[in-house]
Short mmCIF file of C-alpha atoms in Angstrom, two decimals:
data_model
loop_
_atom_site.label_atom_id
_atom_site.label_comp_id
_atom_site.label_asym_id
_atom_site.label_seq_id
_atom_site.Cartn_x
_atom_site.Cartn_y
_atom_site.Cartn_z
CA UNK A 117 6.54 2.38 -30.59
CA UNK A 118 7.94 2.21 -33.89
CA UNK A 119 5.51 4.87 -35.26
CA UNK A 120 6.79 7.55 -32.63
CA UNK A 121 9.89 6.72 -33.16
CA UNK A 122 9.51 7.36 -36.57
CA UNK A 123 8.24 11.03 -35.60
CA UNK A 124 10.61 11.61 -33.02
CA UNK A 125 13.06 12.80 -35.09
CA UNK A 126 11.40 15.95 -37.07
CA UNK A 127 9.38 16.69 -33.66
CA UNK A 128 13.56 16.91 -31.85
CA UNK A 129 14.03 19.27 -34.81
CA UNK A 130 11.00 21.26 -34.41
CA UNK A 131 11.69 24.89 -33.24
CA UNK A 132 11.72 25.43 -29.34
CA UNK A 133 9.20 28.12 -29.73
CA UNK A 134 7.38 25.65 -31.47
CA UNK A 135 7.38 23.07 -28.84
CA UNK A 136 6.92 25.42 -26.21
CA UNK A 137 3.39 26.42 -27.63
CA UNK A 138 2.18 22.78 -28.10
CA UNK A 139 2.34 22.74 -24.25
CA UNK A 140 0.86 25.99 -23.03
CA UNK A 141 -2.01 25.43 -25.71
CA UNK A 142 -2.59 22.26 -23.45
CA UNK A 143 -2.29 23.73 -20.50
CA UNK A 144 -5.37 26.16 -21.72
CA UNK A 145 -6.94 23.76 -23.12
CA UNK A 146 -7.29 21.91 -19.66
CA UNK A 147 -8.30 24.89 -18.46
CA UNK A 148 -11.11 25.71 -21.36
CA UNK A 149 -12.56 22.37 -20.94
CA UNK A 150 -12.59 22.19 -17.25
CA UNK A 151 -16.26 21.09 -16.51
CA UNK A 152 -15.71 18.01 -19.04
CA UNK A 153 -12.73 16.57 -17.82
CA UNK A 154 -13.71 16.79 -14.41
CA UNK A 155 -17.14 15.09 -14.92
CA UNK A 156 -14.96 12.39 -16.24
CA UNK A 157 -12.82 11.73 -13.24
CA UNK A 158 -15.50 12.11 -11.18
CA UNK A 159 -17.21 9.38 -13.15
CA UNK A 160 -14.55 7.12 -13.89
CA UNK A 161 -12.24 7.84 -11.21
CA UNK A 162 -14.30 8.04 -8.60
CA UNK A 163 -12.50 11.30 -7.59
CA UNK A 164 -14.95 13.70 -5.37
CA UNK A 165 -15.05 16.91 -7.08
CA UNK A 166 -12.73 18.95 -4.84
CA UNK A 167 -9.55 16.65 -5.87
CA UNK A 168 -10.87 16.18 -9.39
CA UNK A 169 -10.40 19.99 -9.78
CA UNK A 170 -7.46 19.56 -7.81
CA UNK A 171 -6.18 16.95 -10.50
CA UNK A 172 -7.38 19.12 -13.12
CA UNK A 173 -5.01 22.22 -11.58
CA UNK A 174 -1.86 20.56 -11.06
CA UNK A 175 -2.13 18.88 -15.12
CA UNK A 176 -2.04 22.12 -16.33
CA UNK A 177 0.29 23.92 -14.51
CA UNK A 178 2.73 20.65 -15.59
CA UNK A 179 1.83 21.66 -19.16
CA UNK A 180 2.85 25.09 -18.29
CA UNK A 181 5.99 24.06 -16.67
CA UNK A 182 7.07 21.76 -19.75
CA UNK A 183 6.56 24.86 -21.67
CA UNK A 184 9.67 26.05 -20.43
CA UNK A 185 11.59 23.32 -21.05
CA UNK A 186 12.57 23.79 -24.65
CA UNK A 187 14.25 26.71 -24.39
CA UNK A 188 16.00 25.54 -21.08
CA UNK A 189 19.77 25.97 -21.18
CA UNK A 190 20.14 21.71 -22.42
CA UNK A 191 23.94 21.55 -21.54
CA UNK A 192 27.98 22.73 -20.38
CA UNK A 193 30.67 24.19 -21.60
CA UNK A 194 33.01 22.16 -19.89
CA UNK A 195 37.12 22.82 -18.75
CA UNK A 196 39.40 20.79 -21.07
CA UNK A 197 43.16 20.32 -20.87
CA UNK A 198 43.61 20.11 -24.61
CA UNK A 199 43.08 23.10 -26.77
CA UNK A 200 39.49 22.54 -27.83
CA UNK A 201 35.90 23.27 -27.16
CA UNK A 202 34.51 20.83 -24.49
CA UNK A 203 30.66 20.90 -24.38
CA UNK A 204 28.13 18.29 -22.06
CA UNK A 205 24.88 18.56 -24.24
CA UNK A 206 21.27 17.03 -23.22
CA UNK A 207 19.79 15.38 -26.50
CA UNK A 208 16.23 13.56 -26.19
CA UNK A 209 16.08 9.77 -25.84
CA UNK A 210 14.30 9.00 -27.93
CA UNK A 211 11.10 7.73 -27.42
CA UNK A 212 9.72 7.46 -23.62
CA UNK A 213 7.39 4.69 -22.33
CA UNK A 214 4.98 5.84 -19.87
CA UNK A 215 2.88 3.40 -17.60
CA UNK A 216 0.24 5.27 -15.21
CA UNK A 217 -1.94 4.30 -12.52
CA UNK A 218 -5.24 4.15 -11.62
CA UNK A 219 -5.94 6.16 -8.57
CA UNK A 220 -4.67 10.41 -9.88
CA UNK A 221 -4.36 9.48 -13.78
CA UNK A 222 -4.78 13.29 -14.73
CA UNK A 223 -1.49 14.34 -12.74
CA UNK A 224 0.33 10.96 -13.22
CA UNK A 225 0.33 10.64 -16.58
CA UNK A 226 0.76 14.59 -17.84
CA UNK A 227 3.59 14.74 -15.24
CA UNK A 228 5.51 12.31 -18.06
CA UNK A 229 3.80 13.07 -21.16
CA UNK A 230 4.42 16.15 -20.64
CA UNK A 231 8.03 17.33 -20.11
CA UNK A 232 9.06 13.94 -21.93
CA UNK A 233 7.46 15.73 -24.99
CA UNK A 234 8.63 19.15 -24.74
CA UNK A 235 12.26 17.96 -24.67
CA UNK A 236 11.78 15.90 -28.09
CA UNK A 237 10.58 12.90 -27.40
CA UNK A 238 8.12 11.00 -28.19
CA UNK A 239 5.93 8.74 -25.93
CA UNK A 240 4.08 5.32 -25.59
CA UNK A 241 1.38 6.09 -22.53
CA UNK A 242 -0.74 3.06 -21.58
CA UNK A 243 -3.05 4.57 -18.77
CA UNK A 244 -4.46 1.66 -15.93
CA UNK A 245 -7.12 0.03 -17.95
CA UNK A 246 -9.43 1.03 -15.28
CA UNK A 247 -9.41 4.90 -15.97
CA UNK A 248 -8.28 4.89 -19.63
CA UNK A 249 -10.39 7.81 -20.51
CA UNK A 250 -9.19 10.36 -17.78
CA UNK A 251 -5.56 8.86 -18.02
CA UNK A 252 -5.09 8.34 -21.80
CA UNK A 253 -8.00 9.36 -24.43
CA UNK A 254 -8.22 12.77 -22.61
CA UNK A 255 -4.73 13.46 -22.99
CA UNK A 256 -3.90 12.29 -26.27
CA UNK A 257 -7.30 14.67 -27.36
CA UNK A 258 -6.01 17.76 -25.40
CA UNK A 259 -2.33 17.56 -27.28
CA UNK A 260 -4.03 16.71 -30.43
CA UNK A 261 -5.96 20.07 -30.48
CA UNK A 262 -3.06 22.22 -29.10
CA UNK A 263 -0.95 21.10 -32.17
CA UNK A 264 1.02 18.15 -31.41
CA UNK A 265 2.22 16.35 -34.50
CA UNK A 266 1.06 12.45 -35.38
CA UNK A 267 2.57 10.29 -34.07
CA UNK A 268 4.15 11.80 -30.94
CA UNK A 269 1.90 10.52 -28.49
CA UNK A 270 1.05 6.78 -29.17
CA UNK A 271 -1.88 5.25 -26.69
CA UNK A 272 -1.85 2.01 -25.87
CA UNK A 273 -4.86 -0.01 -23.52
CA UNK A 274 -4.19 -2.97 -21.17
CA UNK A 275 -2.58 -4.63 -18.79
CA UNK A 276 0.45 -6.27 -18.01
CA UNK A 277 1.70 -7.46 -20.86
CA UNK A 278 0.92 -4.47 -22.67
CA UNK A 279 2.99 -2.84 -20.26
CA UNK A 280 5.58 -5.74 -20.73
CA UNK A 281 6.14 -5.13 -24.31
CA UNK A 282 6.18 -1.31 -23.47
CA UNK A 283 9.31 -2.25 -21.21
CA UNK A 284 10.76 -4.81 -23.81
CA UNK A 285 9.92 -2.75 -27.73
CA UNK A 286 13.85 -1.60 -28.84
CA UNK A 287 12.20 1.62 -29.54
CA UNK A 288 11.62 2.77 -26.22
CA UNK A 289 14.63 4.07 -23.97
CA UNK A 290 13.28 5.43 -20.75
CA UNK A 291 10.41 3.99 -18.39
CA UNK A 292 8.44 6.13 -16.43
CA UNK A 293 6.27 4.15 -14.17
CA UNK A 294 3.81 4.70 -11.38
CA UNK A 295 2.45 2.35 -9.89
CA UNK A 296 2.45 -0.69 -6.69
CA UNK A 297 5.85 -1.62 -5.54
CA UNK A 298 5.43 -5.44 -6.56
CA UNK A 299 4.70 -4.05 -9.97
CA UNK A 300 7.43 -1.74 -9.59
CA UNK A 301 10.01 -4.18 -9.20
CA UNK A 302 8.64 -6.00 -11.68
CA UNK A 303 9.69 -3.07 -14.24
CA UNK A 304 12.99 -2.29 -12.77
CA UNK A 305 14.19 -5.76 -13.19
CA UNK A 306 12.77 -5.99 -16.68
CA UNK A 307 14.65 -2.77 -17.55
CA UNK A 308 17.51 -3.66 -16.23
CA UNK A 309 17.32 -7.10 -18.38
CA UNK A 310 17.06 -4.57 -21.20
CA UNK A 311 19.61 -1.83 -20.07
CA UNK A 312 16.93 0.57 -19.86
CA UNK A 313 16.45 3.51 -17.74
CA UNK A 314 13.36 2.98 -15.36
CA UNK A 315 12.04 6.10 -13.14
CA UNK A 316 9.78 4.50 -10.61
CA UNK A 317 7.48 6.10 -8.39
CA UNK A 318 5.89 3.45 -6.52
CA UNK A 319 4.44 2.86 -2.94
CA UNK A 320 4.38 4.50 0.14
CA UNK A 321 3.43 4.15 4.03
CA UNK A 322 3.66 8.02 5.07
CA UNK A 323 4.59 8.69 8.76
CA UNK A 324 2.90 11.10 10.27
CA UNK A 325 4.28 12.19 13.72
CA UNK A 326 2.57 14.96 16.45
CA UNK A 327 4.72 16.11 18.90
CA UNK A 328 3.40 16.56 22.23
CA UNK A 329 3.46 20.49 21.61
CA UNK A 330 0.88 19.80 18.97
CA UNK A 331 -2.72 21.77 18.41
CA UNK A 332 -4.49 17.78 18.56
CA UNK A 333 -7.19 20.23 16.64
CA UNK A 334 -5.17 21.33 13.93
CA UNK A 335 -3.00 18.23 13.70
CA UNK A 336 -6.38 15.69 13.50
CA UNK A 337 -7.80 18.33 11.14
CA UNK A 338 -4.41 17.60 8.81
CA UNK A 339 -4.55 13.99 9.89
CA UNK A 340 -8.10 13.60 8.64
CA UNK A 341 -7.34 14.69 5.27
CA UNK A 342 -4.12 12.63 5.04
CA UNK A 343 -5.57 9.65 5.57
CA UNK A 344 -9.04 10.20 3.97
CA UNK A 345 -8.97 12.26 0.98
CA UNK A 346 -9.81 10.25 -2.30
CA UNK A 347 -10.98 6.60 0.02
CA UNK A 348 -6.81 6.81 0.77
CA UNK A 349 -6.01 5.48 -2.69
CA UNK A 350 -2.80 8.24 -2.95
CA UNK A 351 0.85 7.02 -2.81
CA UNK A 352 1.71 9.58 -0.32
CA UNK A 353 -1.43 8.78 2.28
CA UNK A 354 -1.00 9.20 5.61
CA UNK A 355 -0.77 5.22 7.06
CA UNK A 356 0.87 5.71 10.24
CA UNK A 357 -0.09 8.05 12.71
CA UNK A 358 2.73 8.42 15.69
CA UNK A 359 1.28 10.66 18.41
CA UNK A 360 2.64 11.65 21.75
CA UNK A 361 1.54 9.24 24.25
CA UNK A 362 0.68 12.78 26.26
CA UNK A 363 -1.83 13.99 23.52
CA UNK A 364 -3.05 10.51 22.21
CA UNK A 365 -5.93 9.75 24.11
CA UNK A 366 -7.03 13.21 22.83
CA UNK A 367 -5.88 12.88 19.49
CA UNK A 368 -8.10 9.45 18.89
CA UNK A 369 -11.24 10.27 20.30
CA UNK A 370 -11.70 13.52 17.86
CA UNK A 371 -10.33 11.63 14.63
CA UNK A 372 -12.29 9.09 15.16
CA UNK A 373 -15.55 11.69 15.02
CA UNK A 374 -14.28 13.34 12.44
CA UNK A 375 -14.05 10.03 10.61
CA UNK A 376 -17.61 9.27 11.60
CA UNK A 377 -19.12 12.65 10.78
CA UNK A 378 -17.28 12.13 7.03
CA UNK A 379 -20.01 11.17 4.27
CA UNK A 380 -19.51 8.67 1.82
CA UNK A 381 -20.93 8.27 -1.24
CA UNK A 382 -21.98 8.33 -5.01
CA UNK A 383 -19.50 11.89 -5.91
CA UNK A 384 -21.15 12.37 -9.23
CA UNK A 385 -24.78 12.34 -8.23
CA UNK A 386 -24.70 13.67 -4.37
CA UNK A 387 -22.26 15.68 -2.19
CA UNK A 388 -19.62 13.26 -0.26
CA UNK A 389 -16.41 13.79 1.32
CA UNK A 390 -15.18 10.03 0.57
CA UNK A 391 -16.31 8.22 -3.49
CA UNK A 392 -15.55 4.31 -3.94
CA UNK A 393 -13.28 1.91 -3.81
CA UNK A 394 -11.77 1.53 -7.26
CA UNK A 395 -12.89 -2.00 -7.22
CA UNK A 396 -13.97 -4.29 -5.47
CA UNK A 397 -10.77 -6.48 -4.86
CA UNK A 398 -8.96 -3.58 -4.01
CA UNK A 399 -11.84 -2.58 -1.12
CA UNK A 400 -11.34 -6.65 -0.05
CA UNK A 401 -7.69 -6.24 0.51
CA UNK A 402 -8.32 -3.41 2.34
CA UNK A 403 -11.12 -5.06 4.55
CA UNK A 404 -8.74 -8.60 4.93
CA UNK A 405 -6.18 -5.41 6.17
CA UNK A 406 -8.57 -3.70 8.87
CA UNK A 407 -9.91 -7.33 10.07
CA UNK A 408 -6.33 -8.74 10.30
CA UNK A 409 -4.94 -5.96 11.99
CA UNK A 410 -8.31 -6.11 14.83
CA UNK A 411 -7.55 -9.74 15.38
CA UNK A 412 -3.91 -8.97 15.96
CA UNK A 413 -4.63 -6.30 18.89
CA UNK A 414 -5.61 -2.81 17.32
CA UNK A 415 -8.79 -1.09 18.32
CA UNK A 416 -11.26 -0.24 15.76
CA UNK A 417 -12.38 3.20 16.81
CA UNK A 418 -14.05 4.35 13.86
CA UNK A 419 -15.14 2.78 10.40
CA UNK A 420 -14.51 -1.10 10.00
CA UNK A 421 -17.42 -1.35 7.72
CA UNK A 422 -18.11 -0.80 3.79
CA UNK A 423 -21.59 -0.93 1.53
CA UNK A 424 -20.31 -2.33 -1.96
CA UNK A 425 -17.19 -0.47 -2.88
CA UNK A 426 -18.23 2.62 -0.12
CA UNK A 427 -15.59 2.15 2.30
CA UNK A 428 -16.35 3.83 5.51
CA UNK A 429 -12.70 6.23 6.71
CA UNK A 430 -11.40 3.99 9.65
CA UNK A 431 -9.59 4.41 12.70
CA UNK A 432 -7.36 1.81 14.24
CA UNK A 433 -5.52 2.27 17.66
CA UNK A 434 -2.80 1.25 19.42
CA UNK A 435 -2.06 -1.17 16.50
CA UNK A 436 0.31 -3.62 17.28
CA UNK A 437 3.81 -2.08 15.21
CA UNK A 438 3.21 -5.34 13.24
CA UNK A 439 -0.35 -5.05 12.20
CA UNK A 440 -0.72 -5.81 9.03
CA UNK A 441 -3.01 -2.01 8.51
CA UNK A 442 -0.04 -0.23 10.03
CA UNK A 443 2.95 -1.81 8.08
CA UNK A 444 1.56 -2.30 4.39
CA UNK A 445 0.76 0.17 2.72
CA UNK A 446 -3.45 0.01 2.60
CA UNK A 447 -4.47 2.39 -0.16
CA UNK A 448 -7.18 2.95 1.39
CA UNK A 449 -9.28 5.18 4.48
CA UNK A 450 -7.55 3.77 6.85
CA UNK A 451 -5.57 5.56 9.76
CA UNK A 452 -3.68 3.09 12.44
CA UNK A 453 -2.26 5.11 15.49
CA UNK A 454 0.32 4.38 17.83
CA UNK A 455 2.11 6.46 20.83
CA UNK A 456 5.60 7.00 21.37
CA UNK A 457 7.30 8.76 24.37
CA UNK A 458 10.04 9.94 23.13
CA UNK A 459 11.83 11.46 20.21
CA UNK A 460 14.27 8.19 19.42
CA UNK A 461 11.07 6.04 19.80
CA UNK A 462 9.51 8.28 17.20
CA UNK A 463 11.80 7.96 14.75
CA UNK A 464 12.36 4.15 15.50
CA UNK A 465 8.80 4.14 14.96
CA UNK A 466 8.61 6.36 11.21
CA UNK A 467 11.63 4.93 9.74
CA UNK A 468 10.66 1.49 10.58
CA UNK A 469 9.37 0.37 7.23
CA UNK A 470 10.47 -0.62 3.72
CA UNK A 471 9.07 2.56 2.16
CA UNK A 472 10.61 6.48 1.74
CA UNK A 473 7.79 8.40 0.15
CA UNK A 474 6.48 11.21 2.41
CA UNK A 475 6.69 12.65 6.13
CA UNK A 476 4.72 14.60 7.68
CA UNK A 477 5.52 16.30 11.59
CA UNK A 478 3.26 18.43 13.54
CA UNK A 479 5.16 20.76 16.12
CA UNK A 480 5.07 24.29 17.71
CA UNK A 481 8.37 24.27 17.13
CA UNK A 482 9.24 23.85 13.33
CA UNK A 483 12.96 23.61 13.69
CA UNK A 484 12.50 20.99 16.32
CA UNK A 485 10.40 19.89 13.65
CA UNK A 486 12.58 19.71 11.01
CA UNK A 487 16.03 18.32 12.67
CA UNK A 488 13.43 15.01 13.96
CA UNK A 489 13.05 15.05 9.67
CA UNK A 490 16.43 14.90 9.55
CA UNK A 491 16.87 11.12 11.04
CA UNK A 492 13.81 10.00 9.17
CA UNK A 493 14.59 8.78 5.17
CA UNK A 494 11.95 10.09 3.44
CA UNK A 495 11.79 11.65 -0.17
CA UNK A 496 9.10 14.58 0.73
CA UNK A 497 8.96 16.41 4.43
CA UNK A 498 5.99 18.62 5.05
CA UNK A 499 6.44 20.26 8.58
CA UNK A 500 3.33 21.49 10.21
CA UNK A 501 1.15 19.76 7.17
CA UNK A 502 0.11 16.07 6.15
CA UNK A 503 2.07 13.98 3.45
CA UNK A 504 -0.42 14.51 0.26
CA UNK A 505 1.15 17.81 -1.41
CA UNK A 506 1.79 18.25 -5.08
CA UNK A 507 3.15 21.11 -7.27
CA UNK A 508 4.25 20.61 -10.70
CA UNK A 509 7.56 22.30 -9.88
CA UNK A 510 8.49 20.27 -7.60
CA UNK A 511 11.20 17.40 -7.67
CA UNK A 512 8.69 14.43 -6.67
CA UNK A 513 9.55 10.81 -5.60
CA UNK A 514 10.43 8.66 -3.00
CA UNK A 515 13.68 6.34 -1.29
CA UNK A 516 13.46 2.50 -0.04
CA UNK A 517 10.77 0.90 -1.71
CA UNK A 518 9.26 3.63 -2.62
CA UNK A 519 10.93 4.09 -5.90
CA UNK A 520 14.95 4.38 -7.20
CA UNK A 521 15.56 7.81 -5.89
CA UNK A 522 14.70 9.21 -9.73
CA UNK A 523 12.78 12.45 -9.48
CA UNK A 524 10.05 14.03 -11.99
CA UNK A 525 9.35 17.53 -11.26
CA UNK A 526 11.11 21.02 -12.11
CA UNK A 527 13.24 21.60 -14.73
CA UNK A 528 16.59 19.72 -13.31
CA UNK A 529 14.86 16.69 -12.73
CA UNK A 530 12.96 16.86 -15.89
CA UNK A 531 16.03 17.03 -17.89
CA UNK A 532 17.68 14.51 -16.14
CA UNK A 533 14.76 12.02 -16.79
CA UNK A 534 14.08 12.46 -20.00
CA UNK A 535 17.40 13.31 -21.67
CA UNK A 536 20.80 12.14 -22.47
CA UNK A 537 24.00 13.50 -21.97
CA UNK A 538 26.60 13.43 -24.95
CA UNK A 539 29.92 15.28 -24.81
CA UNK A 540 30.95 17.16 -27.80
CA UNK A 541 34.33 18.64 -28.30
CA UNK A 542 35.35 20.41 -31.08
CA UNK A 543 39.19 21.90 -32.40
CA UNK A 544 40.30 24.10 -34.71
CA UNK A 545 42.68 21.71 -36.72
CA UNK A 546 43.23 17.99 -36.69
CA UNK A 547 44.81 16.99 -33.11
CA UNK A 548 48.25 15.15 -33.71
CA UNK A 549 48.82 11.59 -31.65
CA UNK A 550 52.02 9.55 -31.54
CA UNK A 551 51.13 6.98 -33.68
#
């Protein structure tokens, strides 16, 4: 920490042109080495090719957005009742800790790194010491080859009280965290000890709700790869799936085959819609879930079952609304369906829970669609898709327990995260005062 903040300085000095080219050399560098860094995520990760290229695709276009960034209009000229210049100007922080997760290190790191670099900081990334290749060693490489200075981007291995002295080093200003919500809180409250800024993005229990005007077809088709897509370990999985009671004998029997005809496997040697478990007290937790939630009334319809850390995509119905599957967040391939009847039980239903990340509604009728969103607190809405959506444009986070209502994403919220705001004013001649 103390060796980027020691480069912080020149590198907030640096030409915006400058900065600006650090980050698009990135971004093609991502691109250029496309094979290599996906054989590592596939590899490490456990990613199955399709979302390791995904990964791959949304890293650089945040390197390309970043880009912009420096020569971003950084402040106001502001009103003032005294004859004077009055300006609000953005200024870096400093230097930025980052903490990242295991599960999409490629896009949860770089979404950090990157715009917290190209608006002169500097940054202290420790990556989840499970995937510290893809999450850290790659990125720090990448930046070092498109030109960023020494020192800028410090890496740091380990695991919580790494992290801890992240948090605590004077050095650092701003937090950016992703990660559990008991790890989460963990941070804030640490920060806050501090008087640090902490942007959390942290768990999430999407709702996903099908109207009775619903294609089932369509809406399982979305469902399936809500729920499924990388074993479930994505903060904005589909966890709860509220179906009209009209459509929901329907809607179970053909998710639970598509769950069945899903394969699961080794992604890096064979062809698999479904890799591993992360490890293998993560795929426990997610069995204890499943069994728990069986014993307390749900209907396994599909899955149930693993072979080491191959955890078959499950489908539990009618779970009990208390079901331990249906109201934690499982990060993991499991999707727990009840029915509702009505509109107000629906949103009873999706609101219901300690988290805010992502929604997701299913309707022929999108503005019906949208006004249900409406009574639903939720950070992301997709209507007529599932919850797991990602541009690097894009203001991203969640409400609740699902982070502080801080947003990374697009210029605005960039700035906002990973700036400060000092007013300047400025007058022609000394300003007289009374005394």
């Amino acid at each position: 920490a103390a060796g980027a903040a020691a480069a912080q300085k020149a590198w907030a000095a640096t030409a915006h042109p400058v900065r600006a080219a650090v980050l698009r050399r990135a971004a093609a560098l991502l691109e250029e080495h496309a094979g290599e860094i996906m054989d590592w995520n596939v590899r490490e990760v456990g990613a199955v090719p399709g979302l390791a290229g995904f990964a791959l695709h949304v890293g650089a276009q945040e390197c390309y957005e970043a880009a912009a960034l420096p020569s971003h209009p950084l402040g106001q000229v502001l009103s003032s009742e005294e004859p004077r210049i009055s300006i609000a100007q953005r200024v870096p922080v400093g230097v930025v800790g980052v903490v990242s997760p295991f599960n999409v290190p490629i896009i949860l790191g770089i979404r950090a790194v990157a715009p917290a670099l190209a608006l002169g900081n500097a940054v202290v990334l420790k990556p989840d010491p499970r995937t510290a290749v893809t999450g850290g060693v790659m990125m720090v490489r990448i930046l070092e080859e498109a030109g960023l200075p020494a020192g800028l981007l410090q890496l740091v291995t380990g695991g919580a009280d790494v992290g801890e002295a992240i948090v605590t080093d004077p050095n650092v200003r701003v937090i950016a965290f992703t990660g559990s919500t008991r790890a989460g809180r963990a941070v804030g409250e640490l920060a806050g000890k501090h008087l640090k800024r902490a942007h959390l993005e942290l768990g999430g229990n999407s709702a996903f709700v099908v109207l009775a005007d619903a294609d089932v077809d369509k809406a399982v088709n979305l469902a399936a790869w809500g729920s499924f897509l990388h074993q479930g370990q994505i903060c904005m999985t589909v966890g709860r799936h509220i179906v009209h009671e009209s459509i929901f004998d329907e809607y179970v029997e053909k998710l639970a085959a598509k769950a069945d005809s899903l394969a699961v496997g080794n992604p890096a040697t064979e062809h698999v819609h479904l890799g591993p478990i992360i490890d293998e007290n993560q795929r426990d937790r997610i069995h204890r879930l499943v069994t728990s939630s069986i014993d307390s009334g749900a209907k396994l319809r599909a899955g149930g079952s693993y072979d080491g850390l191959f955890y078959r995509p499950t489908v539990l119905a009618d779970s009990p609304l208390d079901a331990p599957a249906f109201c934690e967040e499982v990060f993991g391939p499991v999707a727990s369906v009840v029915r509702f009847s009505t509109e107000d039980e629906a949103v009873g239903i999706a609101s219901a829970t300690e988290y805010g990340l992502s929604l997701g509604i299913v309707t022929a009728d999108a503005m019906r669609g949208l006004e249900l969103a409406q009574r639903i607190p939720s950070g992301i809405v997709h209507i007529n898709d599932q919850t797991v959506n990602d541009e690097a444009n894009t203001p991203f986070g969640g409400v609740g327990s699902s982070g502080t209502g801080s947003r990374q994403g697009g210029a605005e919220a960039n700035i906002d995260a990973f700036t400060e705001t000092r007013w300047i004013t400025l007058r022609r001649t000394p300003g007289s005062y009374p005394f």
